CSV table of C-alpha atoms and ligand atoms in Angstrom, one decimal:
chain,number,residue,atom,x,y,z
A,1,UNK,CA,-25.5,11.5,3.8
A,2,UNK,CA,-24.2,11.7,0.3
A,3,UNK,CA,-21.6,9.0,-1.3
A,4,UNK,CA,-18.8,10.9,-2.6
A,5,UNK,CA,-16.3,9.1,-6.2
A,6,UNK,CA,-12.7,10.0,-6.6
A,7,UNK,CA,-11.1,9.6,-9.6
A,8,UNK,CA,-7.7,10.6,-9.7
A,9,UNK,CA,-5.2,11.7,-12.7
A,10,UNK,CA,-1.5,11.7,-12.5
A,11,UNK,CA,1.3,11.8,-8.9
A,12,UNK,CA,1.4,10.0,-6.4
A,13,UNK,CA,1.7,13.8,-4.8
A,14,UNK,CA,-2.6,13.4,-6.6
A,15,UNK,CA,-2.8,9.9,-4.8
A,16,UNK,CA,-2.8,11.1,-1.9
A,17,UNK,CA,-4.4,14.8,-2.1
A,18,UNK,CA,-7.4,12.6,-2.8
A,19,UNK,CA,-7.2,10.8,-0.1
A,20,UNK,CA,-6.7,13.2,2.8
A,21,UNK,CA,-9.8,14.7,0.9
A,22,UNK,CA,-12.0,10.9,1.4
A,23,UNK,CA,-10.3,10.5,4.7
A,24,UNK,CA,-12.2,13.8,5.3
A,25,UNK,CA,-15.0,13.6,3.5
A,26,UNK,CA,-15.4,9.7,5.1
A,27,UNK,CA,-14.7,11.3,9.2
A,28,UNK,CA,-17.6,14.3,8.0
A,29,UNK,CA,-20.7,11.1,7.4
A,30,UNK,CA,-20.0,10.7,3.9
A,31,UNK,CA,-19.8,7.2,2.3
A,32,UNK,CA,-17.6,6.3,-1.3
A,33,UNK,CA,-19.4,5.3,-3.5
A,34,UNK,CA,-17.8,1.6,-5.8
A,35,UNK,CA,-18.4,4.1,-9.0
A,36,UNK,CA,-19.3,6.9,-10.5
A,37,UNK,CA,-22.8,5.3,-11.8
A,38,UNK,CA,-24.1,5.7,-8.1
A,39,UNK,CA,-22.3,8.9,-6.6
A,40,UNK,CA,-24.0,11.9,-5.6
A,41,UNK,CA,-20.9,13.9,-5.9
A,42,UNK,CA,-18.0,13.0,-8.2
A,43,UNK,CA,-14.7,14.5,-8.0
A,44,UNK,CA,-12.2,14.4,-10.6
A,45,UNK,CA,-8.3,15.5,-8.9
A,46,UNK,CA,-6.8,16.1,-12.5
A,47,UNK,CA,-2.6,16.3,-13.5
A,48,UNK,CA,-1.6,19.5,-15.5
A,49,UNK,CA,1.8,18.4,-16.6
A,50,UNK,CA,1.7,17.2,-20.1
A,51,UNK,CA,-1.6,18.4,-22.1
A,52,UNK,CA,-2.0,14.7,-22.6
A,53,UNK,CA,-3.6,14.4,-18.5
A,54,UNK,CA,-6.3,17.4,-19.0
A,55,UNK,CA,-7.0,16.4,-21.9
A,56,UNK,CA,-8.0,12.3,-20.2
A,57,UNK,CA,-9.8,14.5,-17.2
A,58,UNK,CA,-11.7,17.3,-19.5
A,59,UNK,CA,-13.0,14.0,-22.2
A,60,UNK,CA,-14.2,12.2,-18.3
A,61,UNK,CA,-16.4,15.3,-17.2
A,62,UNK,CA,-18.1,15.0,-20.5
A,63,UNK,CA,-19.0,12.3,-20.3
A,64,UNK,CA,-19.4,11.8,-16.1
A,65,UNK,CA,-21.9,15.1,-17.5
A,66,UNK,CA,-23.8,12.7,-20.5
A,67,UNK,CA,-24.0,10.0,-18.3
A,68,UNK,CA,-24.6,10.9,-14.2
A,69,UNK,CA,-25.5,14.2,-15.2
A,70,UNK,CA,-28.7,13.1,-17.2
A,71,UNK,CA,-29.8,10.4,-14.6
A,72,UNK,CA,-29.4,12.2,-11.3
A,73,UNK,CA,-30.1,15.9,-12.4
A,74,UNK,CA,-28.5,16.8,-8.4
A,75,UNK,CA,-25.5,14.5,-8.9
A,76,UNK,CA,-22.6,17.7,-7.9
A,77,UNK,CA,-19.4,17.7,-9.9
A,78,UNK,CA,-15.7,18.8,-9.7
A,79,UNK,CA,-13.3,19.4,-10.2
A,80,UNK,CA,-9.9,19.0,-7.5
A,81,UNK,CA,-6.6,19.9,-8.3
A,82,UNK,CA,-3.3,21.2,-10.5
A,83,UNK,CA,-6.1,21.4,-13.7
A,84,UNK,CA,-8.8,22.9,-11.2
A,85,UNK,CA,-6.0,25.3,-10.1
A,86,UNK,CA,-4.3,26.5,-13.4
A,87,UNK,CA,-8.1,26.7,-15.1
A,88,UNK,CA,-10.0,28.1,-12.7
A,89,UNK,CA,-13.8,29.6,-14.0
A,90,UNK,CA,-12.5,28.8,-17.9
A,91,UNK,CA,-13.7,25.0,-16.8
A,92,UNK,CA,-16.8,26.2,-16.1
A,93,UNK,CA,-17.4,28.8,-18.5
A,94,UNK,CA,-16.5,25.4,-21.4
A,95,UNK,CA,-18.8,22.8,-19.1
A,96,UNK,CA,-21.2,24.7,-17.3
A,97,UNK,CA,-22.3,21.0,-15.3
A,98,UNK,CA,-19.6,21.5,-13.1
A,99,UNK,CA,-20.5,22.6,-10.1
A,100,UNK,CA,-16.8,22.8,-8.1
A,101,UNK,CA,-13.7,24.0,-8.9
A,102,UNK,CA,-11.3,23.0,-6.1
A,103,UNK,CA,-7.2,24.7,-6.7
A,104,UNK,CA,-4.5,22.7,-4.5
A,105,UNK,CA,-4.4,25.0,-2.0
A,106,UNK,CA,-7.8,24.2,-1.2
A,107,UNK,CA,-9.0,20.8,-0.8
A,108,UNK,CA,-9.3,20.7,3.0
A,109,UNK,CA,-12.6,22.7,2.4
A,110,UNK,CA,-14.2,20.6,0.5
A,111,UNK,CA,-16.2,19.2,3.1
A,112,UNK,CA,-17.9,22.9,3.3
A,113,UNK,CA,-18.2,23.7,0.2
A,114,UNK,CA,-19.8,20.2,-0.7
A,115,UNK,CA,-22.4,20.6,1.8
A,116,UNK,CA,-22.8,24.4,0.0
A,117,UNK,CA,-23.8,22.7,-3.2
A,118,UNK,CA,-25.8,19.5,-1.6
A,119,UNK,CA,-28.4,21.8,0.0
A,120,UNK,CA,-28.3,23.8,-2.7
A,121,UNK,CA,-27.1,27.4,-0.7
A,122,UNK,CA,-24.5,28.2,-3.7
A,123,UNK,CA,-25.0,27.3,-6.9
A,124,UNK,CA,-21.1,27.2,-8.2
A,125,UNK,CA,-18.0,27.1,-6.1
A,126,UNK,CA,-15.0,28.7,-7.6
A,127,UNK,CA,-12.0,28.7,-5.6
A,128,UNK,CA,-8.4,28.6,-6.9
A,129,UNK,CA,-6.8,31.1,-4.5
A,130,UNK,CA,-3.9,31.2,-2.4
A,131,UNK,CA,-3.9,29.8,1.5
A,132,UNK,CA,-1.1,29.7,4.1
A,133,UNK,CA,-0.4,27.3,6.1
A,134,UNK,CA,-2.1,24.6,3.2
A,135,UNK,CA,0.6,22.6,3.3
A,136,UNK,CA,0.2,20.7,6.3
A,137,UNK,CA,-3.7,20.8,5.3
A,138,UNK,CA,-2.8,17.5,4.0
A,139,UNK,CA,-2.8,15.3,6.5
A,140,UNK,CA,-5.9,12.6,6.7
A,141,UNK,CA,-5.1,9.4,6.1
A,142,UNK,CA,-8.3,6.4,4.9
A,143,UNK,CA,-7.2,3.8,6.7
A,144,UNK,CA,-8.3,0.0,7.5
A,145,UNK,CA,-11.8,2.0,6.6
A,146,UNK,CA,-13.8,-1.6,5.7
A,147,UNK,CA,-10.7,-3.3,3.7
A,148,UNK,CA,-7.8,-4.8,4.7
A,149,UNK,CA,-5.2,-2.7,6.7
A,150,UNK,CA,-2.7,-0.6,4.6
A,151,UNK,CA,1.1,-1.5,4.5
A,152,UNK,CA,2.7,1.6,2.8
A,153,UNK,CA,2.0,5.2,3.3
A,154,UNK,CA,2.2,8.0,1.6
A,155,UNK,CA,3.1,11.8,4.2
A,156,UNK,CA,3.1,15.1,2.2
A,157,UNK,CA,6.2,16.9,3.7
A,158,UNK,CA,5.5,20.1,1.4
A,159,UNK,CA,4.1,21.6,-1.6
A,160,UNK,CA,5.2,23.7,-4.5
A,161,UNK,CA,8.9,24.0,-5.9
A,162,UNK,CA,10.2,27.0,-7.3
A,163,UNK,CA,12.7,25.6,-9.0
A,164,UNK,CA,11.0,26.6,-12.1
A,165,UNK,CA,12.4,24.4,-15.1
A,166,UNK,CA,11.3,25.5,-18.4
A,167,UNK,CA,9.0,23.2,-19.5
A,168,UNK,CA,7.2,23.4,-16.0
A,169,UNK,CA,3.8,24.3,-14.9
A,170,UNK,CA,4.6,23.2,-10.7
A,171,UNK,CA,5.6,26.3,-9.4
A,172,UNK,CA,1.7,27.6,-11.3
A,173,UNK,CA,-0.5,25.2,-9.8
A,174,UNK,CA,1.4,24.2,-6.9
A,175,UNK,CA,3.0,27.1,-6.4
A,176,UNK,CA,5.9,28.7,-4.3
A,177,UNK,CA,8.0,25.8,-2.4
A,178,UNK,CA,6.6,25.7,1.5
A,179,UNK,CA,7.5,22.8,4.0
A,180,UNK,CA,5.9,21.1,7.3
A,181,UNK,CA,7.7,21.5,10.3
A,182,UNK,CA,9.7,18.2,12.2
A,183,UNK,CA,7.2,17.7,14.4
A,184,UNK,CA,3.6,17.6,12.9
A,185,UNK,CA,5.5,15.2,10.1
A,186,UNK,CA,6.3,12.5,12.7
A,187,UNK,CA,3.4,13.2,14.5
A,188,UNK,CA,1.9,12.4,11.2
A,189,UNK,CA,4.2,9.0,11.1
A,190,UNK,CA,4.0,8.4,14.6
A,191,UNK,CA,0.8,7.6,14.2
A,192,UNK,CA,0.7,6.0,10.9
A,193,UNK,CA,2.8,3.6,12.3
A,194,UNK,CA,0.7,2.8,15.9
A,195,UNK,CA,-1.7,2.0,13.0
A,196,UNK,CA,0.3,-1.0,11.1
A,197,UNK,CA,1.7,1.1,8.8
A,198,UNK,CA,5.2,0.2,7.6
A,199,UNK,CA,6.7,2.0,4.7
A,200,UNK,CA,6.0,6.3,4.5
A,201,UNK,CA,7.2,7.8,1.7
A,202,UNK,CA,7.3,11.1,2.2
A,203,UNK,CA,6.0,13.3,-0.9
A,204,UNK,CA,7.1,16.4,-2.7
A,205,UNK,CA,7.6,18.2,-6.1
A,206,UNK,CA,10.8,18.7,-4.9
A,207,UNK,CA,12.0,17.2,-1.4
A,208,UNK,CA,15.5,18.2,-2.0
A,209,UNK,CA,14.7,21.9,-0.7
A,210,UNK,CA,12.2,20.9,2.1
A,211,UNK,CA,13.0,23.4,4.7
A,212,UNK,CA,15.2,25.4,2.7
A,213,UNK,CA,12.2,28.3,2.8
A,214,UNK,CA,11.3,27.9,6.3
A,215,UNK,CA,8.4,26.4,7.8
A,216,UNK,CA,4.9,27.9,8.1
A,217,UNK,CA,2.3,26.5,10.0
A,218,UNK,CA,-1.3,26.2,10.1
A,219,UNK,CA,-2.8,26.3,13.6
A,220,UNK,CA,-6.3,25.5,13.5
A,221,UNK,CA,-8.0,27.6,16.1
A,222,UNK,CA,-6.5,30.8,14.3
A,223,UNK,CA,-9.9,32.4,13.2
A,224,UNK,CA,-11.3,32.8,9.8
A,225,UNK,CA,-10.1,36.3,7.7
A,226,UNK,CA,-12.8,38.1,5.8
A,227,UNK,CA,-12.6,35.8,2.8
A,228,UNK,CA,-13.9,32.7,5.5
A,229,UNK,CA,-10.1,31.5,4.8
A,230,UNK,CA,-8.5,30.3,8.1
A,231,UNK,CA,-5.7,32.2,8.7
A,232,UNK,CA,-2.1,30.1,8.4
A,233,UNK,CA,0.3,31.0,11.1
A,234,UNK,CA,3.2,31.8,9.2
A,235,UNK,CA,7.0,31.8,9.3
A,236,UNK,CA,7.0,29.9,13.1
A,237,UNK,CA,11.0,29.2,11.8
A,238,UNK,CA,12.6,27.0,12.9
A,239,UNK,CA,16.8,28.4,13.3
A,240,UNK,CA,18.4,25.4,13.9
A,241,UNK,CA,17.2,24.2,10.8
A,242,UNK,CA,17.0,27.0,8.6
A,243,UNK,CA,21.1,26.6,8.5
A,244,UNK,CA,21.9,26.7,4.7
A,245,UNK,CA,23.5,23.0,3.5
A,246,UNK,CA,26.1,25.2,1.7
A,247,UNK,CA,27.4,28.3,4.0
A,248,UNK,CA,29.8,30.8,2.2
A,249,UNK,CA,34.0,29.4,1.1
A,250,UNK,CA,36.2,30.2,4.3
A,251,UNK,CA,33.1,29.4,6.9
A,252,UNK,CA,32.2,25.5,8.8
A,253,UNK,CA,29.6,23.9,6.7
A,254,UNK,CA,26.5,23.0,7.7
A,255,UNK,CA,26.4,19.2,7.1
A,256,UNK,CA,23.0,18.4,7.0
A,257,UNK,CA,20.0,20.0,5.2
A,258,UNK,CA,16.3,20.0,6.7
A,259,UNK,CA,15.4,17.0,4.2
A,260,UNK,CA,18.2,14.6,5.9
A,261,UNK,CA,17.2,16.3,9.4
A,262,UNK,CA,13.5,14.8,9.1
A,263,UNK,CA,14.7,11.8,7.8
A,264,UNK,CA,16.8,11.3,10.8
A,265,UNK,CA,13.6,12.2,12.6
A,266,UNK,CA,11.5,9.6,10.8
A,267,UNK,CA,14.2,6.5,11.2
A,268,UNK,CA,13.7,7.7,14.4
A,269,UNK,CA,10.2,6.0,14.7
A,270,UNK,CA,9.8,2.9,15.9
A,271,UNK,CA,8.0,0.2,14.5
A,272,UNK,CA,8.4,1.6,11.1
A,273,UNK,CA,10.7,-0.4,8.8
A,274,UNK,CA,10.9,1.4,5.4
A,275,UNK,CA,11.0,5.0,4.7
A,276,UNK,CA,11.2,5.8,1.1
A,277,UNK,CA,10.7,9.6,-0.4
A,278,UNK,CA,10.2,11.0,-3.5
A,279,UNK,CA,10.9,12.6,-5.7
A,280,UNK,CA,14.3,15.1,-4.9
A,281,UNK,CA,16.2,16.5,-7.6
A,282,UNK,CA,19.6,16.6,-8.6
A,283,UNK,CA,20.6,20.4,-8.0
A,284,UNK,CA,19.6,19.9,-4.2
A,285,UNK,CA,21.6,16.0,-3.6
A,286,UNK,CA,24.0,17.1,-0.9
A,287,UNK,CA,26.9,14.6,-0.2
A,288,UNK,CA,24.8,14.3,3.7
A,289,UNK,CA,21.3,12.5,1.6
A,290,UNK,CA,24.1,10.6,-0.1
A,291,UNK,CA,25.8,9.5,3.7
A,292,UNK,CA,22.1,9.4,4.5
A,293,UNK,CA,21.1,5.8,2.5
A,294,UNK,CA,24.7,4.2,4.1
A,295,UNK,CA,23.6,5.4,7.6
A,296,UNK,CA,19.5,4.9,8.0
A,297,UNK,CA,18.8,1.5,7.5
A,298,UNK,CA,15.6,2.8,7.1
A,299,UNK,CA,16.0,4.2,4.5
A,300,UNK,CA,15.5,1.4,1.8
A,301,UNK,CA,18.0,1.7,-1.4
A,302,UNK,CA,16.0,3.5,-4.4
A,303,UNK,CA,16.7,6.6,-5.5
A,304,UNK,CA,14.3,8.0,-8.1
A,305,UNK,CA,16.3,10.7,-9.3
A,306,UNK,CA,14.6,13.1,-12.5
A,307,UNK,CA,17.2,13.9,-15.1
A,308,UNK,CA,14.7,14.8,-16.9
A,309,UNK,CA,18.3,14.7,-20.3
A,310,UNK,CA,21.6,13.2,-21.1
A,311,UNK,CA,22.7,17.0,-23.0
A,312,UNK,CA,24.6,19.5,-21.2
A,313,UNK,CA,23.0,22.0,-23.3
A,314,UNK,CA,19.4,21.0,-23.1
A,315,UNK,CA,19.7,20.5,-19.3
A,316,UNK,CA,21.0,24.3,-19.5
A,317,UNK,CA,18.0,25.7,-21.6
A,318,UNK,CA,15.4,23.3,-19.3
A,319,UNK,CA,16.7,25.1,-16.5
A,320,UNK,CA,17.6,22.3,-14.8
A,321,UNK,CA,20.5,23.2,-12.7
A,322,UNK,CA,23.5,20.9,-13.2
A,323,UNK,CA,25.1,19.2,-15.6
A,324,UNK,CA,25.1,15.7,-16.6
A,325,UNK,CA,28.7,14.8,-14.5
A,326,UNK,CA,27.2,16.1,-11.9
A,327,UNK,CA,24.3,13.8,-12.4
A,328,UNK,CA,26.2,10.8,-13.5
A,329,UNK,CA,29.1,11.8,-10.2
A,330,UNK,CA,25.7,11.8,-7.9
A,331,UNK,CA,25.3,8.2,-9.1
A,332,UNK,CA,28.1,7.0,-8.7
A,333,UNK,CA,28.5,7.8,-5.2
A,334,UNK,CA,25.4,6.4,-4.2
A,335,UNK,CA,26.3,2.7,-5.7
A,336,UNK,CA,29.2,3.6,-3.9
A,337,UNK,CA,27.3,4.0,-0.6
A,338,UNK,CA,25.1,1.4,-2.0
A,339,UNK,CA,25.3,-0.9,-4.4
A,340,UNK,CA,22.2,-2.9,-5.3
A,341,UNK,CA,20.3,0.1,-5.1
A,342,UNK,CA,17.5,1.3,-7.8
A,343,UNK,CA,17.7,3.5,-9.4
A,344,UNK,CA,14.9,5.4,-11.2
A,345,UNK,CA,14.3,8.7,-13.4
A,346,UNK,CA,12.2,10.9,-15.4
A,347,UNK,CA,13.2,11.7,-18.9
A,348,UNK,CA,11.4,13.9,-21.6
A,349,UNK,CA,12.2,13.6,-25.5
A,350,UNK,CA,11.9,16.3,-27.6
A,351,UNK,CA,12.3,19.5,-26.3
A,352,UNK,CA,11.8,22.4,-28.0
A,353,UNK,CA,15.5,23.0,-30.0
A,354,UNK,CA,17.3,18.7,-29.0
A,355,UNK,CA,19.0,18.2,-31.9
A,356,UNK,CA,19.6,14.1,-32.6
A,357,UNK,CA,22.9,15.0,-31.2
A,358,UNK,CA,21.5,16.3,-27.4
A,359,UNK,CA,19.2,13.3,-28.2
A,360,UNK,CA,21.7,10.5,-28.8
A,361,UNK,CA,23.5,12.1,-25.6
A,362,UNK,CA,20.1,11.2,-23.5
A,363,UNK,CA,20.4,8.1,-25.1
A,364,UNK,CA,24.4,7.7,-23.6
A,365,UNK,CA,23.6,8.5,-20.3
A,366,UNK,CA,20.4,5.7,-20.7
A,367,UNK,CA,23.3,3.2,-21.7
A,368,UNK,CA,25.8,4.7,-19.0
A,369,UNK,CA,24.1,4.4,-16.1
A,370,UNK,CA,21.8,1.5,-16.2
A,371,UNK,CA,18.2,2.9,-14.9
A,372,UNK,CA,16.5,0.3,-13.2
A,373,UNK,CA,13.2,1.8,-15.0
A,374,UNK,CA,13.1,5.2,-16.6
A,375,UNK,CA,9.5,6.9,-16.6
A,376,UNK,CA,10.1,8.4,-20.5
A,377,UNK,CA,8.2,12.1,-21.6
A,378,UNK,CA,7.4,13.2,-24.4
A,379,UNK,CA,8.2,17.0,-24.8
A,380,UNK,CA,4.4,19.1,-24.1
A,381,UNK,CA,3.7,22.8,-24.1
A,382,UNK,CA,2.8,23.3,-21.0
A,383,UNK,CA,1.0,27.5,-20.9
A,384,UNK,CA,2.4,29.8,-19.7
A,385,UNK,CA,5.8,28.4,-19.1
A,386,UNK,CA,9.1,29.7,-21.4
A,387,UNK,CA,10.1,26.7,-23.0
A,388,UNK,CA,6.3,26.8,-24.2
A,389,UNK,CA,8.0,30.1,-26.4
A,390,UNK,CA,11.3,28.6,-27.4
A,391,UNK,CA,12.6,27.9,-31.0
A,392,UNK,CA,12.9,25.4,-32.6
A,393,UNK,CA,9.6,23.1,-31.0
A,394,UNK,CA,10.5,19.8,-32.4
A,395,UNK,CA,8.0,17.9,-35.1
A,396,UNK,CA,5.7,16.0,-32.9
A,397,UNK,CA,6.2,12.8,-35.0
A,398,UNK,CA,10.1,13.7,-33.5
A,399,UNK,CA,9.0,12.6,-30.7
A,400,UNK,CA,6.8,9.9,-30.6
A,401,UNK,CA,10.5,8.3,-33.0
A,402,UNK,CA,12.7,9.7,-29.7
A,403,UNK,CA,10.4,8.1,-27.5
A,404,UNK,CA,10.3,5.2,-28.9
A,405,UNK,CA,13.6,4.3,-29.4
A,406,UNK,CA,14.7,5.8,-25.7
A,407,UNK,CA,12.0,3.0,-24.4
A,408,UNK,CA,14.0,0.1,-26.8
A,409,UNK,CA,17.3,1.1,-25.0
A,410,UNK,CA,15.1,2.0,-21.1
A,411,UNK,CA,13.6,-1.6,-21.3
A,412,UNK,CA,16.7,-3.6,-22.8
A,413,UNK,CA,18.7,-2.5,-19.5
A,414,UNK,CA,15.6,-2.5,-17.5
A,415,UNK,CA,15.4,-6.3,-19.2
A,416,UNK,CA,19.2,-7.5,-18.0
A,417,UNK,CA,19.3,-5.6,-14.4
A,418,UNK,CA,15.4,-7.5,-13.6
A,419,UNK,CA,17.4,-10.5,-14.8
A,420,UNK,CA,19.4,-10.7,-12.5
A,421,UNK,CA,17.7,-10.8,-9.7
A,422,UNK,CA,17.3,-14.9,-11.0
A,423,UNK,CA,18.2,-16.7,-8.5
A,424,UNK,CA,19.1,-14.5,-5.7
A,425,UNK,CA,17.5,-13.8,-2.4
A,426,UNK,CA,16.0,-10.4,-1.5
A,427,UNK,CA,13.2,-9.0,1.4
A,428,UNK,CA,9.8,-8.1,0.6
A,429,UNK,CA,7.5,-6.2,2.5
A,430,UNK,CA,4.5,-7.5,1.7
A,431,UNK,CA,1.5,-5.6,0.2
A,432,UNK,CA,-1.1,-7.0,-0.9
A,433,UNK,CA,-3.1,-9.2,-3.6
A,434,UNK,CA,-2.1,-9.3,-7.6
A,435,UNK,CA,-4.2,-7.2,-9.0
A,436,UNK,CA,-3.8,-8.9,-12.6
A,437,UNK,CA,-4.0,-12.6,-10.3
A,438,UNK,CA,-5.7,-11.9,-7.1
A,439,UNK,CA,-5.3,-15.7,-5.9
A,440,UNK,CA,-1.4,-14.3,-5.9
A,441,UNK,CA,0.5,-11.5,-3.3
A,442,UNK,CA,2.9,-9.1,-4.0
A,443,UNK,CA,5.1,-7.5,-2.3
A,444,UNK,CA,8.3,-4.7,-3.0
A,445,UNK,CA,12.1,-5.1,-2.6
A,446,UNK,CA,13.8,-2.6,-0.8
A,447,UNK,CA,14.7,-1.3,-4.6
A,448,UNK,CA,11.5,-1.3,-5.9
A,449,UNK,CA,11.2,-3.8,-7.7
A,450,UNK,CA,7.9,-6.2,-7.7
A,451,UNK,CA,8.2,-9.0,-6.9
A,452,UNK,CA,4.8,-12.0,-7.2
A,453,UNK,CA,4.4,-14.4,-5.0
A,454,UNK,CA,2.6,-17.4,-4.2
A,455,UNK,CA,0.8,-16.4,-0.5
A,456,UNK,CA,-2.2,-16.0,1.5
A,457,UNK,CA,-4.4,-12.9,3.4
A,458,UNK,CA,-1.5,-13.4,6.2
A,459,UNK,CA,1.4,-12.6,4.4
A,460,UNK,CA,0.0,-9.4,4.3
A,461,UNK,CA,2.8,-5.8,5.7
A,462,UNK,CA,5.8,-9.0,7.0
A,463,UNK,CA,9.3,-8.3,5.5
A,464,UNK,CA,9.8,-12.0,4.5
A,465,UNK,CA,12.8,-13.4,2.3
A,466,UNK,CA,11.5,-14.8,-1.0
A,467,UNK,CA,14.0,-16.6,-4.2
A,468,UNK,CA,13.7,-14.8,-7.3
A,469,UNK,CA,12.8,-17.3,-10.3
A,470,UNK,CA,11.6,-15.2,-12.8
A,471,UNK,CA,11.5,-12.5,-14.2
A,472,UNK,CA,8.6,-10.0,-16.3
A,473,UNK,CA,8.7,-6.6,-17.6
A,474,UNK,CA,9.3,-4.9,-14.9
A,475,UNK,CA,7.8,-7.4,-12.1
A,476,UNK,CA,10.3,-10.5,-10.4
A,477,UNK,CA,8.7,-13.8,-9.6
A,478,UNK,CA,9.4,-15.2,-6.2
A,479,UNK,CA,9.3,-18.4,-4.2
A,480,UNK,CA,10.2,-18.2,-0.2
A,481,UNK,CA,12.1,-18.8,1.1
A,482,UNK,CA,12.9,-18.9,4.5
A,483,UNK,CA,9.6,-17.3,5.5
A,484,UNK,CA,10.8,-15.1,8.3
A,485,UNK,CA,8.7,-13.6,10.0
A,486,UNK,CA,10.5,-11.2,11.6
B,1,5AD,N1,6.0,17.3,-20.9
B,1,5AD,C1,6.4,16.5,-20.7
B,1,5AD,N2,6.9,16.6,-20.0
B,1,5AD,C2,6.9,16.1,-18.8
B,1,5AD,N3,7.3,16.5,-17.7
B,1,5AD,C3,6.9,17.8,-16.2
B,1,5AD,N4,6.6,18.3,-17.4
B,1,5AD,C4,6.7,18.2,-18.8
B,1,5AD,C5,5.9,18.8,-19.6
B,1,5AD,N5,6.2,20.2,-20.2
B,1,5AD,C6,7.8,15.4,-17.0
B,1,5AD,C7,9.1,15.1,-15.8
B,1,5AD,C8,8.8,15.3,-14.2
B,1,5AD,C9,7.5,14.2,-14.9
B,1,5AD,C10,6.8,14.4,-13.5
B,1,5AD,O1,6.7,15.2,-15.6
B,1,5AD,O2,10.0,14.7,-16.4
B,1,5AD,O3,9.3,14.7,-14.3
């Protein structure tokens, strides 16, 4: 059987999509190649969020064409995911050696398409169409193949985003918000737990919007349409879950959003130890979600809450839908509910029109909130997004300089916050050997900090207590305190 090598760029959603694609291929008898040098099929799962990410994948494909294609003329080459979605046929026009371009709603077609390409029945395939029900097709996992058991897993709960932030290409690459049903997600989670998974991260581009636009559902028995696509049964509505989170004034307020109902349902799964999710949006971050942290012991004390800017003027230009005060208010409430909560964020520097004063407000927000970690992005113009056309684009050099200044502040704060753990006892979920030093093991605290310690394979998957002895850059070092093998 053919072997396939998949290289993934970008976010956790992309990692998850690649895993599902690999699992679907393995289920059909494909093997996973250890490197592109020996693969019959090479797929690049791409990211479009910044130009840099696109260039990386394109350059990689150029190199693959030069090396692999020359050595093995029959090798099948494909782009999948976000850049495939936004560029489509253009990618083959530019790189005629590419055989397959597969959009974000078509991952589940990969087996059929590769079979056709490998058999020579078709020469090129570009499929970037929308497909109803595709949100429910990212569900296969590659667990326990021949490697040690997986402790953590990602579960995709929804696809797409309707927020239309002015800088962001995601609504165009991932499409409209579509959510899987609660039973569908819970079934997948249950299965993972029965296979030994202890921690699940629920994934979506904007999880706070989960279920707000209804639920689509794929019916695997649905007839194929004339174009050969499965016809999803859209709009199987669960009325109870569609109640708006906020009703008009005077009416009784619905207390729980669909997302919190999903958290409740996943929390019920016996044997599951920890729940995480990413990414929420501050606009939809209701009190019900804050209260869930206090109420649900398996929901660990970590919130990744992208802020993007500390300036209200810039937040408005970005179409974020909240103010700095609202953001800070959410963080305050989260810290009231869970004082040890780890807070991470995404920040963009050099958004069009961002002045020195606006940027200083971002610096002051970073100091005010004291993030444990922040991912800083230099603004990148994306095709078809409103911000790309805005006046006062910030010169590249200033974007670089602001990136550097913010990084210094973020690192200084993180250093302080990580150092504060030294001497404390904390609970880890042990994930596996450290990448840097396989003789040591790594685990993650509930607040999402990586801890490296002297341990062995037998600790994998265990919750254990360690004493933190040292803090490094975004890493803690620990000594097993009580080998509390719960
Ligand atoms: N330029 C720079 N950063 C961006 N992001 C999204 N779009 C852009 C862009 N055009 C960042 C945001 C988002 C993260 C995943 O990527 O901070 O939260």
